[in-house]
mmCIF file of C-alpha atoms and ligand atoms in Angstrom:
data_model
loop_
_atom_site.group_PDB
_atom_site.id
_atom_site.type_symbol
_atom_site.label_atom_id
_atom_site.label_comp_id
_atom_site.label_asym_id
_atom_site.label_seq_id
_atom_site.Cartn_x
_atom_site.Cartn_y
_atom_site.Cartn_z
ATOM 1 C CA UNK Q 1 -83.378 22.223 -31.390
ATOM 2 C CA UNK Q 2 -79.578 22.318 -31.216
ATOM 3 C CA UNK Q 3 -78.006 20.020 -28.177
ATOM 4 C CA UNK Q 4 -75.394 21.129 -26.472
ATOM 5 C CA UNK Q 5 -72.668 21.756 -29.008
ATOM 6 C CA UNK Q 6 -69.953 24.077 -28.312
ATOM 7 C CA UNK Q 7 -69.566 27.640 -30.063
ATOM 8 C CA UNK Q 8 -66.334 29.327 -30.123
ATOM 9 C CA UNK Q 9 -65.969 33.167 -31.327
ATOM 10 C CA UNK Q 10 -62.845 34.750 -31.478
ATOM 11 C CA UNK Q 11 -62.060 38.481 -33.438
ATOM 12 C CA UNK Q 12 -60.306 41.449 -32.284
ATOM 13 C CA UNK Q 13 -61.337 44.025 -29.915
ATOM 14 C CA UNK Q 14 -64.791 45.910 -31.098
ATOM 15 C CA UNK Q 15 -65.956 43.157 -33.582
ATOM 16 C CA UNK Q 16 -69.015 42.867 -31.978
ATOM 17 C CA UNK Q 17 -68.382 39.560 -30.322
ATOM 18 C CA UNK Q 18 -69.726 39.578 -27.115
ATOM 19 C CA UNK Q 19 -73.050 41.418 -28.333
ATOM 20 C CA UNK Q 20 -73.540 38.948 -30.856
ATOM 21 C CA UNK Q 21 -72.291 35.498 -28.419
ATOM 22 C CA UNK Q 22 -74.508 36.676 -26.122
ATOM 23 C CA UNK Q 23 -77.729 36.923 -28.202
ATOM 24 C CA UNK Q 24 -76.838 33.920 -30.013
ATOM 25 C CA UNK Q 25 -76.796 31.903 -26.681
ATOM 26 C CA UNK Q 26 -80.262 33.003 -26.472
ATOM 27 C CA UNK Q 27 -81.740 32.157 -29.177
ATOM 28 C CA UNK Q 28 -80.231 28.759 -28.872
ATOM 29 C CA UNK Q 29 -80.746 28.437 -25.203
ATOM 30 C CA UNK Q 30 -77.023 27.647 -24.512
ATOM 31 C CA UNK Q 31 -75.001 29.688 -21.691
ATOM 32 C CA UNK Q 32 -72.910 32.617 -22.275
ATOM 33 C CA UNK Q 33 -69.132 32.684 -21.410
ATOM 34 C CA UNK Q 34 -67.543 35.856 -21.348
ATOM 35 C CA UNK Q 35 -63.452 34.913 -21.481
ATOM 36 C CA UNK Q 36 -62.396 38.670 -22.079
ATOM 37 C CA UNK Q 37 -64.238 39.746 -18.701
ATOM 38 C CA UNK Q 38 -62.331 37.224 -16.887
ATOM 39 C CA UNK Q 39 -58.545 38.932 -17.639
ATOM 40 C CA UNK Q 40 -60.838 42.189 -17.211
ATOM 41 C CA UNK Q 41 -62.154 40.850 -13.552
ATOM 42 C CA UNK Q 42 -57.981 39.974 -12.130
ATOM 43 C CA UNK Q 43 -56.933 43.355 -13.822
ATOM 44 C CA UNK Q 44 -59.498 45.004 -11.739
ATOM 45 C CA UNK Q 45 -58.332 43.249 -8.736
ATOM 46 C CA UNK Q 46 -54.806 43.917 -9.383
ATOM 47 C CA UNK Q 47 -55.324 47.641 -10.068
ATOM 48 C CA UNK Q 48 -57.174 48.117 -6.999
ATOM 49 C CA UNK Q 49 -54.731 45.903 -4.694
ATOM 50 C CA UNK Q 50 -52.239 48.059 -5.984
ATOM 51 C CA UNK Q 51 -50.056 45.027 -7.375
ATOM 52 C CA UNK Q 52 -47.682 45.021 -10.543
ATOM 53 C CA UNK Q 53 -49.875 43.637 -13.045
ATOM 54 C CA UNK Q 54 -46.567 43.322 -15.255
ATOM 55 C CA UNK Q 55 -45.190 40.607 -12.885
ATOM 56 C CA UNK Q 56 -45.864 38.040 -13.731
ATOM 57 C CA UNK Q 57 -45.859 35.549 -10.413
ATOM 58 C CA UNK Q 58 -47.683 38.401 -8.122
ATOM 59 C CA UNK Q 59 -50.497 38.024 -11.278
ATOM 60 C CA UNK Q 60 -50.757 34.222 -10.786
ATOM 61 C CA UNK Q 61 -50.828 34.319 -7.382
ATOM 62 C CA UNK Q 62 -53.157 36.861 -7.206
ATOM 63 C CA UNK Q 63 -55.662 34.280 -9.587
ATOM 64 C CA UNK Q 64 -54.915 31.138 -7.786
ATOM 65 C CA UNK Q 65 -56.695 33.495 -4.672
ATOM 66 C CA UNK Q 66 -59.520 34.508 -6.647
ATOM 67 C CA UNK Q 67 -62.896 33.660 -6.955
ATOM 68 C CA UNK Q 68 -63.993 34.953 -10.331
ATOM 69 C CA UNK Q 69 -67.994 33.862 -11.039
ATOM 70 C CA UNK Q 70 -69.828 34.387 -14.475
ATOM 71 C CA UNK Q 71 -73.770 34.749 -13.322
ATOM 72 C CA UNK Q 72 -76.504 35.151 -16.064
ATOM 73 C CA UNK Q 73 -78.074 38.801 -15.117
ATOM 74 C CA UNK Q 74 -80.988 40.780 -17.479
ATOM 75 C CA UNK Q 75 -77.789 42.931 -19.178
ATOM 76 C CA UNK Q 76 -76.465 38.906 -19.806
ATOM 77 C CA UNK Q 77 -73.448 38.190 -17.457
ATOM 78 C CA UNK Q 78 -72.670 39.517 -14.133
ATOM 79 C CA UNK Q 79 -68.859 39.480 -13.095
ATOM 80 C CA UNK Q 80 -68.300 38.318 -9.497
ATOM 81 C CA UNK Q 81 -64.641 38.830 -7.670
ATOM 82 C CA UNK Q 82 -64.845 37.041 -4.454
ATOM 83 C CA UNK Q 83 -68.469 37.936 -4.427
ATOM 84 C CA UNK Q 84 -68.342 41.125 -5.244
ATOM 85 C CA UNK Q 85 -70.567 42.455 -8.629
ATOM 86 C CA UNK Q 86 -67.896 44.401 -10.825
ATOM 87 C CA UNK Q 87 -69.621 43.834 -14.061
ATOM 88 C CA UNK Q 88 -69.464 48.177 -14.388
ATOM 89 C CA UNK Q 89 -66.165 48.514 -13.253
ATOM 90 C CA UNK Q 90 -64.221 45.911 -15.452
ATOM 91 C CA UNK Q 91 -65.370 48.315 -18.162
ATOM 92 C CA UNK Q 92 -63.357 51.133 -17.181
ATOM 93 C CA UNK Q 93 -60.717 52.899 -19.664
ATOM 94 C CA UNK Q 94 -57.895 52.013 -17.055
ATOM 95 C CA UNK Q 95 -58.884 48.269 -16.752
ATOM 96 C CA UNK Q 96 -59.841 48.377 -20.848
ATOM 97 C CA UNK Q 97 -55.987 49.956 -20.905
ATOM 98 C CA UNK Q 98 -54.400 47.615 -18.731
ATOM 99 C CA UNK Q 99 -55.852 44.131 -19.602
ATOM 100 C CA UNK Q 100 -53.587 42.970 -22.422
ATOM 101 C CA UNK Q 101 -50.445 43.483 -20.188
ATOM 102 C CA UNK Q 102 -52.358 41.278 -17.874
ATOM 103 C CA UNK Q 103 -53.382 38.391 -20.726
ATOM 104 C CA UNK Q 104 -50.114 38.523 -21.924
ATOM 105 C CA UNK Q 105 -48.562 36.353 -19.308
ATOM 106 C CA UNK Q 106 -48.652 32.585 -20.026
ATOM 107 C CA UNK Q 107 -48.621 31.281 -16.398
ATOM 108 C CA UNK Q 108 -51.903 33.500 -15.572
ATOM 109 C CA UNK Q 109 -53.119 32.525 -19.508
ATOM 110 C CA UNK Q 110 -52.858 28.460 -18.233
ATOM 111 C CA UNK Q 111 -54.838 28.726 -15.208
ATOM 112 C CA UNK Q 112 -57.172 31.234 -17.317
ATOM 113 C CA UNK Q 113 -57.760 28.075 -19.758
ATOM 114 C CA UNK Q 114 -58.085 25.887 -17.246
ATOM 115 C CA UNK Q 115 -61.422 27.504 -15.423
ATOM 116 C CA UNK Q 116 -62.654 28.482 -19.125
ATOM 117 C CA UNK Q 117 -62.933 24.184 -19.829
ATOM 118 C CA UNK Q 118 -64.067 23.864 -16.612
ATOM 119 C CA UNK Q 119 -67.510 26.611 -17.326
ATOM 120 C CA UNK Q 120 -67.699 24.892 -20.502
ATOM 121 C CA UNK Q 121 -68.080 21.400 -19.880
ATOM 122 C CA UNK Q 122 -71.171 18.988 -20.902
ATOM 123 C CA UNK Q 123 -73.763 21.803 -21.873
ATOM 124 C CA UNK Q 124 -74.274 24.180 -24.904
ATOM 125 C CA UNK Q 125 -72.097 26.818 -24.449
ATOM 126 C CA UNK Q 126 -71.047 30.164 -26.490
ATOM 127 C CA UNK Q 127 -67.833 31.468 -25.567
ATOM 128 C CA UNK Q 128 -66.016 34.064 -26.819
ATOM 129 C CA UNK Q 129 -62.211 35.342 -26.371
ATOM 130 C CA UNK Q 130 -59.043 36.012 -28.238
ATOM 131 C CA UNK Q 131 -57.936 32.144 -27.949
ATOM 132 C CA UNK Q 132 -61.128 30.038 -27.819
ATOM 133 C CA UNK Q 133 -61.172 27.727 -31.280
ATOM 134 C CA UNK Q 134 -57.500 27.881 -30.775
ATOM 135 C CA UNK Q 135 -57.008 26.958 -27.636
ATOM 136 C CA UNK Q 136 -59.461 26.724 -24.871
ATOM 137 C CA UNK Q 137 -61.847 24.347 -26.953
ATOM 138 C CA UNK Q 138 -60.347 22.951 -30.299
ATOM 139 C CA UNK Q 139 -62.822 20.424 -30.886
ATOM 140 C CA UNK Q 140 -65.863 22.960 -30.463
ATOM 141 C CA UNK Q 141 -68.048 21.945 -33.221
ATOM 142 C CA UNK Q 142 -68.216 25.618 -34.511
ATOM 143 C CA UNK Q 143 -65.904 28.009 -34.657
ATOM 144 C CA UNK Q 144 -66.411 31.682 -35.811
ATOM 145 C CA UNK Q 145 -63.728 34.298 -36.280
ATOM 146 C CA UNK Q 146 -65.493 37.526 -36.464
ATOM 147 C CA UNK Q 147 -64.002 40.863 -37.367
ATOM 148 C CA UNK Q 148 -64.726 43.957 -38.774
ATOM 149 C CA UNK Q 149 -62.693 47.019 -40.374
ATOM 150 C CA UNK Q 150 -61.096 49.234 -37.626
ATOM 151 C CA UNK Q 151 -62.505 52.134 -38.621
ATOM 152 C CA UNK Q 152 -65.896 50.253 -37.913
ATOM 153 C CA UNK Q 153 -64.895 48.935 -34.663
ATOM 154 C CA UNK Q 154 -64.142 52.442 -33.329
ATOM 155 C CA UNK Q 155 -67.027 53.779 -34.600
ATOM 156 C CA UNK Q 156 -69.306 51.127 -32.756
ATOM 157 C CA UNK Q 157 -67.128 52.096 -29.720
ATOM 158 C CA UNK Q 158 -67.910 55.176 -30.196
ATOM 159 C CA UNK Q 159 -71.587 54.837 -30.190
ATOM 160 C CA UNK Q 160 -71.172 52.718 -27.348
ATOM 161 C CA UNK Q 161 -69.580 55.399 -25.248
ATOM 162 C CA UNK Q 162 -71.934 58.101 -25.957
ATOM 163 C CA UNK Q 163 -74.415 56.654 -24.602
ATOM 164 C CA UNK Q 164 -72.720 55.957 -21.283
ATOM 165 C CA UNK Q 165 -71.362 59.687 -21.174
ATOM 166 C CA UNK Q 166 -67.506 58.782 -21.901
ATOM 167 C CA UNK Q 167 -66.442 61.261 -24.185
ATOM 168 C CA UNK Q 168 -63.402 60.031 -25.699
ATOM 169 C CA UNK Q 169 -62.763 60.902 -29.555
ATOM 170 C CA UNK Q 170 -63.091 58.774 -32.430
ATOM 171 C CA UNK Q 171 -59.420 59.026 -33.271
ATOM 172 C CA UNK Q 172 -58.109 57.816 -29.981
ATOM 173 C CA UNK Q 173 -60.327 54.909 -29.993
ATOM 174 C CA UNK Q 174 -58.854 54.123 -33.286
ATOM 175 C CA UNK Q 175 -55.474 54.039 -32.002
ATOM 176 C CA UNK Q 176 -56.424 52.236 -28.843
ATOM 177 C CA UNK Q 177 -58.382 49.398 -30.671
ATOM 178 C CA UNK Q 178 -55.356 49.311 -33.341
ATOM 179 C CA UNK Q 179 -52.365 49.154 -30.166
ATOM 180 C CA UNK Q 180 -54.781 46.425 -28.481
ATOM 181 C CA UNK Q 181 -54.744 44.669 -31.973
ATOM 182 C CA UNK Q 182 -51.331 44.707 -31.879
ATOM 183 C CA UNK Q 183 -50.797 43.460 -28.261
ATOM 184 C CA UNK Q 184 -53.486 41.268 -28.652
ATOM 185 C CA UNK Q 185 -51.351 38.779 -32.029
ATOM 186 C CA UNK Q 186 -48.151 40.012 -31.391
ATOM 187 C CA UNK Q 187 -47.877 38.602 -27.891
ATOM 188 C CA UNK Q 188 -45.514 35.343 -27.122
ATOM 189 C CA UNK Q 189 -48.442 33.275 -25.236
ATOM 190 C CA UNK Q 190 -51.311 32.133 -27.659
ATOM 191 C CA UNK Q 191 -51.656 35.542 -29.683
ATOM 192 C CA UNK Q 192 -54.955 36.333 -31.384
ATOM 193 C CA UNK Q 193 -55.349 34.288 -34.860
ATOM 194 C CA UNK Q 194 -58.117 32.413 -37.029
ATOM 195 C CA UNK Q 195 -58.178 28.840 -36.114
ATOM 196 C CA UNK Q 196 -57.859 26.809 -39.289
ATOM 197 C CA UNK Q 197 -61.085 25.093 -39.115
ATOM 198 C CA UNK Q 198 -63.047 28.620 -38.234
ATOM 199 C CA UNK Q 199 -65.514 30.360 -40.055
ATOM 200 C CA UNK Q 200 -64.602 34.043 -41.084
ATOM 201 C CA UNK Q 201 -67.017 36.493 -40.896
ATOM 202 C CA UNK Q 202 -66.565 39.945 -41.522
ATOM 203 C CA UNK Q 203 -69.297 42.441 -39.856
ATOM 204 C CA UNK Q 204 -67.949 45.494 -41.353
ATOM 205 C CA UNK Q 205 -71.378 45.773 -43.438
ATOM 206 C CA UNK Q 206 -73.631 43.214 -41.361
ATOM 207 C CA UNK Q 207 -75.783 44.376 -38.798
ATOM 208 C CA UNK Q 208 -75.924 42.305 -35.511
ATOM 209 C CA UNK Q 209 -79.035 40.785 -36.600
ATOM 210 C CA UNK Q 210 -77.371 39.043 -39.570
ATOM 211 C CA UNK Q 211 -74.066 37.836 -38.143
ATOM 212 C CA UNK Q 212 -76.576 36.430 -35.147
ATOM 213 C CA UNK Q 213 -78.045 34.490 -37.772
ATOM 214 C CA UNK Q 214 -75.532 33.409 -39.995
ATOM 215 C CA UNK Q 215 -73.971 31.998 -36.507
ATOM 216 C CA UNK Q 216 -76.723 30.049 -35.554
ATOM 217 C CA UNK Q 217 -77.526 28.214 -39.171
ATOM 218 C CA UNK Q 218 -74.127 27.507 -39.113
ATOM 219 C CA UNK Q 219 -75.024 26.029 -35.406
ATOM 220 C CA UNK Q 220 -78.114 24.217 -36.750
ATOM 221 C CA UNK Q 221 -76.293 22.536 -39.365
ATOM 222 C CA UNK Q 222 -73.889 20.946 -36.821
ATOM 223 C CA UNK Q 223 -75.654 19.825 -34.649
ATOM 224 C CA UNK Q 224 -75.572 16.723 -32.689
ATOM 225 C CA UNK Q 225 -79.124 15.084 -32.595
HETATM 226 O O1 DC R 301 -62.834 41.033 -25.244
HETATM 227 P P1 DC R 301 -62.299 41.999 -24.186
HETATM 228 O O2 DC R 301 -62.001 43.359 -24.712
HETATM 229 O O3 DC R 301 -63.146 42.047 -22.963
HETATM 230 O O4 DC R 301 -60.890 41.350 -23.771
HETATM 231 C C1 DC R 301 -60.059 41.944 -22.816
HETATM 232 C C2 DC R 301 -58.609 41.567 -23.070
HETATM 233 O O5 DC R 301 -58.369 40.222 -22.710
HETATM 234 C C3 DC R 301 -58.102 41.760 -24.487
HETATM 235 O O6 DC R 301 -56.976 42.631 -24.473
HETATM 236 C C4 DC R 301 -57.668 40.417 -24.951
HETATM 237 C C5 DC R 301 -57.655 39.556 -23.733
HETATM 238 N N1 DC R 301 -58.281 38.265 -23.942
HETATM 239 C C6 DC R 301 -57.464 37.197 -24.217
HETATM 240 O O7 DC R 301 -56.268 37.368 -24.326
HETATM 241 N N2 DC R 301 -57.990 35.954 -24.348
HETATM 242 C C7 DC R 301 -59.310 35.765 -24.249
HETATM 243 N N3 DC R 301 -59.802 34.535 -24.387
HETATM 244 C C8 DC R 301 -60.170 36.851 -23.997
HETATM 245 C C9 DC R 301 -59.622 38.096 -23.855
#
């Protein structure tokens, strides 16, 4: 049994990370935070307000009047804005387009932090983000940066997609995973990077099985007892 530790997993976009956080706080029985969906959740709500998601003040304000809730569901996290379940439509292409504009700015990123510490305090928790072993939680007891090749990542996306019906070609999601790579480290406010103290893992050749439990050994040999 593994007590309440805390598991951070950053990586790039299509690693895998949420698939494999997700099933890891399963099997250990800790709760699942989903950072990403939370800059996908205000996107949403600034897209369909019709505000300027690339100014910066309207974006906080918009936050500090939002209610964004993380509920565990059977397909593992509902999304609530002000009580409304958009755990489908955060996933769009436009919000998916649109979100690193949004996590770019580092007044919305603070308050972002700031509710991420507050879900994770006092229990087991995997979270998983851009900035988590970084910044949200430096003294989680494990730290994973997971990645893969991009040509890997797209394909997964790919797969991904067909199943849902979206359509869109292997090349494009190639670019689109490579520009988010770039917005995602290049950006001012607490860019994408491998904590010192984290654990690389490359998926590239792993299935989700194996990078579920490399993660949790690596959980069961820090424990606390
Ligand atoms: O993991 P995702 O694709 O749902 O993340 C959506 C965007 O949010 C992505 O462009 C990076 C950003 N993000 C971030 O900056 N910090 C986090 N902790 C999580 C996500």
């Amino acid at each position: 049994m593994v007590y309440g530790i805390q598991i951070a997993i950053d990586g790039p976009a299509g690693a895998g990370k949420s698939t494999v956080a997700k099933m890891t706080a399963e099997k250990l029985g800790f709760t699942y935070i989903d950072t990403g969906a939370m800059y996908r959740a205000l996107t949403h709500k600034a897209l369909s307000e019709d505000i300027d998601i690339n100014y910066e003040d309207a974006m906080k304000h918009l936050l500090e009047d939002t209610e964004i809730r993380l509920l565990p569901s059977t397909k593992g996290q509902a999304v609530l804005v002000d009580g409304v379940d958009v755990s489908e439509a955060i996933r769009s292409q436009e919000v998916t387009k649109r979100v690193s504009a949004v996590a770019a700015h580092p007044s919305v990123r603070l308050l972002m932090v700031d509710k991420q510490r507050q879900l994770a305090n006092d229990k087991g928790v995997v979270m998983d983000g851009r900035d988590i072993g970084t910044d949200v939680l430096p003294d989680a007891q494990l730290k994973i940066f997971l990645t893969a090749s991009v040509e890997e990542r797209a394909l997964r996306r790919f797969k991904e997609n067909s199943v849902r019906g979206n359509a869109t070609s292997l090349e494009q999601l190639q670019a689109d995973i490579s520009e988010r790579d770039r917005a995602d480290s290049e950006r001012k406010a607490s860019p994408l990077r491998q904590a010192d103290d984290a654990v690389l893992i490359d998926s590239t050749a792993m299935t989700i099985e194996e990078v579920v439990d490399k993660i949790s050994e690596l959980a069961e040999e820090r424990m606390v007892r």
